[in-house]
CSV table of C-alpha atoms in Angstrom, one decimal:
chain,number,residue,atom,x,y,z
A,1,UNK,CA,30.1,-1.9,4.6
A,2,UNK,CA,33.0,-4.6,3.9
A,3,UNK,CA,36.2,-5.2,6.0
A,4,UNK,CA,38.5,-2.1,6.6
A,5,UNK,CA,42.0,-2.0,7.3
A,6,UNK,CA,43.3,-0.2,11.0
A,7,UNK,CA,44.2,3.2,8.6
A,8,UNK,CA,40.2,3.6,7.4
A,9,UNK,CA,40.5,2.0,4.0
A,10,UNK,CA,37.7,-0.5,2.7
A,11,UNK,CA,38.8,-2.9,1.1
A,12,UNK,CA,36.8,-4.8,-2.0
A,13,UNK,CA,36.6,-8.6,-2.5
A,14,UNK,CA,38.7,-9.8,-5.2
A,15,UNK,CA,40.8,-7.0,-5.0
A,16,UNK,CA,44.2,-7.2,-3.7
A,17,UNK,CA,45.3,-3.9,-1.4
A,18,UNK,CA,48.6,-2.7,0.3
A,19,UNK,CA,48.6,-1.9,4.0
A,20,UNK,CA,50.1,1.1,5.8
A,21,UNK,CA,53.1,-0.1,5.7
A,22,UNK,CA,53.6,-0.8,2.3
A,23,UNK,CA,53.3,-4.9,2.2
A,24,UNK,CA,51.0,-5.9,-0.6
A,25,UNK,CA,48.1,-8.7,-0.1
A,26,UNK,CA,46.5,-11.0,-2.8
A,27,UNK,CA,43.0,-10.9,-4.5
A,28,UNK,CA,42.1,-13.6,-2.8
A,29,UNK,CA,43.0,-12.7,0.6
A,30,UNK,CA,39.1,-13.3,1.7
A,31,UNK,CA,40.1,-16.8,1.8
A,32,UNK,CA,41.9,-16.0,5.3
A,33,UNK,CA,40.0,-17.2,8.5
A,34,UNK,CA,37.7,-14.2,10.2
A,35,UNK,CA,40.7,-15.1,13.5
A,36,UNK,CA,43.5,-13.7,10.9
A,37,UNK,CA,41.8,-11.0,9.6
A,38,UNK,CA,40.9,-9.5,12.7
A,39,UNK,CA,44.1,-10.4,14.8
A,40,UNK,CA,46.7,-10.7,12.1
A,41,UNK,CA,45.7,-8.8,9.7
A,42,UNK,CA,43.9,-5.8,12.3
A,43,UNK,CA,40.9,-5.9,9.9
A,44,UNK,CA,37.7,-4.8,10.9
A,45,UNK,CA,34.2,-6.0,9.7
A,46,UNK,CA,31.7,-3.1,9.7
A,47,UNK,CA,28.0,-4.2,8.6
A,48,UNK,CA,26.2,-3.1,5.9
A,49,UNK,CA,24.2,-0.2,6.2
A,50,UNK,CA,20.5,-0.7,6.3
A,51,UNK,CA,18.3,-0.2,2.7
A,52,UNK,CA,16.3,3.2,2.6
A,53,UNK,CA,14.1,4.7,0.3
A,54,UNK,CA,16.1,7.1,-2.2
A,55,UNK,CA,12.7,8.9,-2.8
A,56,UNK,CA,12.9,10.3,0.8
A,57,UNK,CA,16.6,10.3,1.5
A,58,UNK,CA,19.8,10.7,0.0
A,59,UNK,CA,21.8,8.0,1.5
A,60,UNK,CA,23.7,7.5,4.3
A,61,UNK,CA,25.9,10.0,6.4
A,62,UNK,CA,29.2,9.2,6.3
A,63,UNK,CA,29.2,7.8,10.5
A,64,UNK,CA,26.7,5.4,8.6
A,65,UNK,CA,24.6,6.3,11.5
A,66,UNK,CA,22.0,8.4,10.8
A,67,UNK,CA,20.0,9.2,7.1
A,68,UNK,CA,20.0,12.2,5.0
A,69,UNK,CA,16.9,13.7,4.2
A,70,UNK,CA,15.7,15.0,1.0
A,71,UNK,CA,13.7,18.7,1.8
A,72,UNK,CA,10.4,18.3,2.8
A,73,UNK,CA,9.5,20.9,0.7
A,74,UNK,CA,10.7,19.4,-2.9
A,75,UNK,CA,9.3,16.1,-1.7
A,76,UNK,CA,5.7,17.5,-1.2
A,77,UNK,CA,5.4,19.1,-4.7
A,78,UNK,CA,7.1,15.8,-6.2
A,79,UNK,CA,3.9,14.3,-4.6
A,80,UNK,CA,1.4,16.4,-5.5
A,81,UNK,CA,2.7,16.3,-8.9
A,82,UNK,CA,2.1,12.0,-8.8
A,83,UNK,CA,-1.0,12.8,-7.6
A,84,UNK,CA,-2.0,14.9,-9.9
A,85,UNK,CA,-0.3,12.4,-12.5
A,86,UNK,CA,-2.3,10.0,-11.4
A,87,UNK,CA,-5.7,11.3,-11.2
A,88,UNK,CA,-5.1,12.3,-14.6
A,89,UNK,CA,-4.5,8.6,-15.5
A,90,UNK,CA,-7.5,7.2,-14.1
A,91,UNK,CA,-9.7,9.9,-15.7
A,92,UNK,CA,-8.2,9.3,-19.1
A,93,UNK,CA,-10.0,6.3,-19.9
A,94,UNK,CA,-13.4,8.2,-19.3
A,95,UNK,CA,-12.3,11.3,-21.3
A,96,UNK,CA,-14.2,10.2,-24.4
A,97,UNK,CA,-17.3,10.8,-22.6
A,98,UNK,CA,-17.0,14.3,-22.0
A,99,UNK,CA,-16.1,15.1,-25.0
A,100,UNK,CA,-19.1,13.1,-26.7
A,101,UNK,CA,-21.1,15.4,-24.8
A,102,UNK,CA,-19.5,18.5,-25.9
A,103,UNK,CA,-19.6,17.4,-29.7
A,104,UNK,CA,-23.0,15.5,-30.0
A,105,UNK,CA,-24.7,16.5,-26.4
A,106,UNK,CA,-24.9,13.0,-25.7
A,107,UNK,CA,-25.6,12.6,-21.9
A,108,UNK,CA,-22.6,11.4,-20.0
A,109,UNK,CA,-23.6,7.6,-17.7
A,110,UNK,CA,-24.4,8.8,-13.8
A,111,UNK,CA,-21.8,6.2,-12.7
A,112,UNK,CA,-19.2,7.8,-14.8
A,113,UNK,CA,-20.2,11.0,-13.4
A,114,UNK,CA,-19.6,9.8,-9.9
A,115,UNK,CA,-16.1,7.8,-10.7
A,116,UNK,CA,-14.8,11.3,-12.0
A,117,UNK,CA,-16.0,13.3,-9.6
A,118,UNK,CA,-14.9,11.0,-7.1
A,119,UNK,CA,-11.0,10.9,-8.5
A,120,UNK,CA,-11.0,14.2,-8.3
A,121,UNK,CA,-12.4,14.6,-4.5
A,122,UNK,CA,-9.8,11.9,-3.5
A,123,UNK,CA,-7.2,14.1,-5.2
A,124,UNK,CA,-8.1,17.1,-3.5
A,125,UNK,CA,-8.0,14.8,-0.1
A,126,UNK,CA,-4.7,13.7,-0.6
A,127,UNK,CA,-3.4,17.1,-1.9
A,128,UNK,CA,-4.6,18.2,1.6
A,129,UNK,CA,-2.8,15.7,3.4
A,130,UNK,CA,1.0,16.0,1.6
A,131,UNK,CA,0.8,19.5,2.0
A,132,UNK,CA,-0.5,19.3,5.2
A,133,UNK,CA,2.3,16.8,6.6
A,134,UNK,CA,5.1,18.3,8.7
A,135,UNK,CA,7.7,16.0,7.8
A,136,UNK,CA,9.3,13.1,6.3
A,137,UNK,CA,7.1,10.4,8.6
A,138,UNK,CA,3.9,12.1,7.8
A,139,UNK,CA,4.5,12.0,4.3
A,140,UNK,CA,5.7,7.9,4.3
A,141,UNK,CA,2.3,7.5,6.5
A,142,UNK,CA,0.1,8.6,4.2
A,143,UNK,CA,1.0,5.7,1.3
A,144,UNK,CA,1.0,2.9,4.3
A,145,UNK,CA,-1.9,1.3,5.8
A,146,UNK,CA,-2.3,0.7,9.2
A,147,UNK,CA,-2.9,-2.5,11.0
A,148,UNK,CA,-6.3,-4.1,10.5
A,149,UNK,CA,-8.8,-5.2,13.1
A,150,UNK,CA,-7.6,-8.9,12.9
A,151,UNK,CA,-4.7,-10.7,10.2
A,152,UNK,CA,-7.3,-13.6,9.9
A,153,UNK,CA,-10.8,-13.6,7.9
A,154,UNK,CA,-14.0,-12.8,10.0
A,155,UNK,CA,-16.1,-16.4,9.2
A,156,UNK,CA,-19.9,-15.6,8.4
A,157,UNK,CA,-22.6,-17.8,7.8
A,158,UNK,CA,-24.3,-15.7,5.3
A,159,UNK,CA,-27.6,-17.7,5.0
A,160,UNK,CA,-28.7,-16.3,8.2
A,161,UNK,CA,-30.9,-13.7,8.6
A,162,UNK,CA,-29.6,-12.9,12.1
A,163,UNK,CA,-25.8,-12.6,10.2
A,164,UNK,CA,-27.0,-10.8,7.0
A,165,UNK,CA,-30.2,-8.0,7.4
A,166,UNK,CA,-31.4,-7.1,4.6
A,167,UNK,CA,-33.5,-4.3,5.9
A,168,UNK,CA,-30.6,-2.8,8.0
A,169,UNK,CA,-27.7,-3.4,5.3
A,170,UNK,CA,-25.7,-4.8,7.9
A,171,UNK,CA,-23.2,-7.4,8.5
A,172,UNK,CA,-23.4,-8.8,12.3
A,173,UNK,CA,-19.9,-10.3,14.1
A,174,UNK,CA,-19.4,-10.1,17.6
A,175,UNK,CA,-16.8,-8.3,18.9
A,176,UNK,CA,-15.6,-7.8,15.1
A,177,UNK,CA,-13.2,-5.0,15.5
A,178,UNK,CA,-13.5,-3.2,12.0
A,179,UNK,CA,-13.8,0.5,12.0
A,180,UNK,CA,-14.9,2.6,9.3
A,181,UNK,CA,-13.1,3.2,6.7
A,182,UNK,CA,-10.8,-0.2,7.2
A,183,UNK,CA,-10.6,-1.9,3.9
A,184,UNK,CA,-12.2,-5.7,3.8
A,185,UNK,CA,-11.9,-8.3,1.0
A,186,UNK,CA,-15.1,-10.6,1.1
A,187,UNK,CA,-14.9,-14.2,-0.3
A,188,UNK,CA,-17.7,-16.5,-0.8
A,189,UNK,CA,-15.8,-19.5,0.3
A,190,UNK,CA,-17.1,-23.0,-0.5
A,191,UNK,CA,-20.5,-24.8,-0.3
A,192,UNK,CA,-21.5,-28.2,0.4
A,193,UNK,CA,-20.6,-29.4,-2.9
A,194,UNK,CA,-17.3,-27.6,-2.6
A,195,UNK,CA,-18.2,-25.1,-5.2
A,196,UNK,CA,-18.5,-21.1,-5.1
A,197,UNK,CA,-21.1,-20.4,-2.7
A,198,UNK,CA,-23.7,-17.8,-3.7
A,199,UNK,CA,-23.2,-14.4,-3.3
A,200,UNK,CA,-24.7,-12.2,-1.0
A,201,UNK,CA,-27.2,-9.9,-2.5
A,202,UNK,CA,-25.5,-6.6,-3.2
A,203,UNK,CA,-22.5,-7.7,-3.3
A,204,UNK,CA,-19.4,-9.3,-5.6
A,205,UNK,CA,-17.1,-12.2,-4.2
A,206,UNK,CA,-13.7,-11.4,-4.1
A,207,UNK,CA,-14.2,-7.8,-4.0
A,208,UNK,CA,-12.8,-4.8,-1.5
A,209,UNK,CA,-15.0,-2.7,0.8
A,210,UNK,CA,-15.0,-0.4,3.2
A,211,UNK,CA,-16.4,-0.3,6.5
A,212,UNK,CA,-19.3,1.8,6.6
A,213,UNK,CA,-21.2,2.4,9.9
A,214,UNK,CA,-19.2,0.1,12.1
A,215,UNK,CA,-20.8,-0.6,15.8
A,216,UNK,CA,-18.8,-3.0,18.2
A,217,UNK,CA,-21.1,-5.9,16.6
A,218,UNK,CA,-22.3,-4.7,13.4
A,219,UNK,CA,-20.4,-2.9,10.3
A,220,UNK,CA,-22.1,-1.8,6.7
A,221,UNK,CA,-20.2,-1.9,3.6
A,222,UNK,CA,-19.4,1.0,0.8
A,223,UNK,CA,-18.1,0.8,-2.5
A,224,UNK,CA,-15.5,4.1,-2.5
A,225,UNK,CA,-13.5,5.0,0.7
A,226,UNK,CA,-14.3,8.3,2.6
A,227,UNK,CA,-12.2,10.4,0.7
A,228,UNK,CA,-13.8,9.9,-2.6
A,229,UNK,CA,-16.7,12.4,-1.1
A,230,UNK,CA,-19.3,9.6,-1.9
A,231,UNK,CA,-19.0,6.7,0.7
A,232,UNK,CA,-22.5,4.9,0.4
A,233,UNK,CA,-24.1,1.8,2.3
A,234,UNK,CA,-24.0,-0.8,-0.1
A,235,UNK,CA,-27.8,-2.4,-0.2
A,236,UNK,CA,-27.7,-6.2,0.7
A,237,UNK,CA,-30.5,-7.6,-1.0
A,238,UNK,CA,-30.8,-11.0,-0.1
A,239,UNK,CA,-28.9,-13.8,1.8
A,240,UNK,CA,-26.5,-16.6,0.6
A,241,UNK,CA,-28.2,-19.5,-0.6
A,242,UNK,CA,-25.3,-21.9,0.7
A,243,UNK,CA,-22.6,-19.8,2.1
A,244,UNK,CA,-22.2,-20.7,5.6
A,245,UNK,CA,-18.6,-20.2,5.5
A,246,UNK,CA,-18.3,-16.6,4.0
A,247,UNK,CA,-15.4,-14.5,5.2
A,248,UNK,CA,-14.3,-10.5,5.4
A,249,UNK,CA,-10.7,-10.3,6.0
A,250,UNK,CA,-9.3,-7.0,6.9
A,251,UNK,CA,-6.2,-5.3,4.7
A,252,UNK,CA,-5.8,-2.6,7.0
A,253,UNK,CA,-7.0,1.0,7.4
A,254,UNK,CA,-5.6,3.2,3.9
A,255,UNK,CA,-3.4,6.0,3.8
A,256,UNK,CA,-4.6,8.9,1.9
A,257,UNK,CA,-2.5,7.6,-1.0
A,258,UNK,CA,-4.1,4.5,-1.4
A,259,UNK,CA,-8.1,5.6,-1.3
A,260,UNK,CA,-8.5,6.1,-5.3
A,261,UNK,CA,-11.5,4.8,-6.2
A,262,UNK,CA,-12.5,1.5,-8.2
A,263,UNK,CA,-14.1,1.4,-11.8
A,264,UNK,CA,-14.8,-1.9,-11.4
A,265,UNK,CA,-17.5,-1.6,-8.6
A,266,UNK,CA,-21.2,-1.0,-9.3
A,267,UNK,CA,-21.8,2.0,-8.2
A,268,UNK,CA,-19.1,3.4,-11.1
A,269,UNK,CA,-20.4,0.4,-13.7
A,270,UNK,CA,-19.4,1.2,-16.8
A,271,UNK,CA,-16.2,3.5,-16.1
């Protein structure tokens, strides 16, 4: 809020105003010092009320102290609704397959089975959780992520067999701090030459994962998140070549909201 006058008014910059009693100022009058304006003039600076979200709230009440909250109740089925919007939206682009099948029986690709099948288990998930929220915080929480096992990137060197196993599909850091579910975004970093370094088998440089498995030293990887219904252990099928200076950095655990599932990971190839 903007300078008000000892009778309540607010008054606008550029804007010339009349006092109580009746003496009329200038447009310009925020030229005067801040010492005039409070002890001249009796002005008062009140500061601006803090930015909310208009989705949640209606605005401010008018002490400028406290928000006002849109019902619970209209702000769950507005939710839903996007939801549902949106699962609709990511299963649009595979629509052509189903009805293929229904018109010349032509079988419809496993993986875009799964992706499908998966939108709609993450939809029910979240569904679950707006309508299972008990208020306005609950609802926010479910579209945020929370804080990750570490800001930095995890440093691997991926050429070692003691790092990378194959035969276990497991990543080994000591003391890494992921948990499952926390999303991870894997880089191959640079080799000697200062090019890409190679992969690891199994997987795709600068791709997101999810924790699959994770022990206080070890963690797997999956594809899809939990609430897609078909969380997997991704298979790591060989070591890095060169990559001694590989990295998982950590984007926080999901909300509900933010767990849809990715067409361009292998596992939904094609979708």
């Amino acid at each position: 809020m903007p300078w008000k006058t000892a009778d309540g008014k607010y008054l606008k910059e550029g804007r010339g105003w009349t006092d109580s009693n009746g003496i009329k100022h200038p447009s310009n009058w925020m030229i005067w010092t801040e010492d005039y304006k409070k002890n001249t003039m009796n002005l008062t600076w009140e500061a601006p009320l803090g930015s909310f979200d208009n989705f949640y709230y209606y605005g401010w009440n008018s002490d400028g102290d406290a928000l006002l909250p849109r019902p619970v109740a209209d702000l769950k089925t507005s939710l839903v609704l996007q939801a549902k919007q949106t699962s609709a939206s990511l299963l649009q682009n595979t629509d052509w397959y189903v009805v293929r099948k229904t018109e010349t029986d032509v079988a419809i690709p496993a993986e875009i089975t799964a992706y499908r099948t998966a939108i709609r288990t993450n939809y029910g998930s979240l569904k679950t959780a707006i309508n299972s929220a008990s208020d306005i915080a609950e609802l926010q929480a479910i579209y945020r992520s929370t804080a990750g096992a570490s800001e930095g990137s995890k440093e691997i060197d991926a050429t070692k067999s003691s790092v990378v196993s194959t035969s276990a599909n497991t990543i080994t850091i000591a003391n890494h701090g992921f948990v499952d579910d926390e999303k991870v975004y894997y880089n191959v970093g640079l080799n000697s030459d200062d090019e890409n370094a190679a992969v690891i088998g199994g997987l795709k440089n600068e791709s997101f994962y999810f924790v699959h498995s994770a022990t206080t030293n070890t963690f797997k990887l999956s594809e899809s998140h939990s609430n897609c219904g078909d969380a997997a252990v991704v298979s790591l099928t060989g070591l890095s070549s060169d990559g001694t200076k590989q990295t998982f950095t950590s984007q926080g655990k999901p909300g509900q909201g933010q767990t849809w599932p990715d067409n361009r990971m292998p596992k939904y190839d094609g979708a």
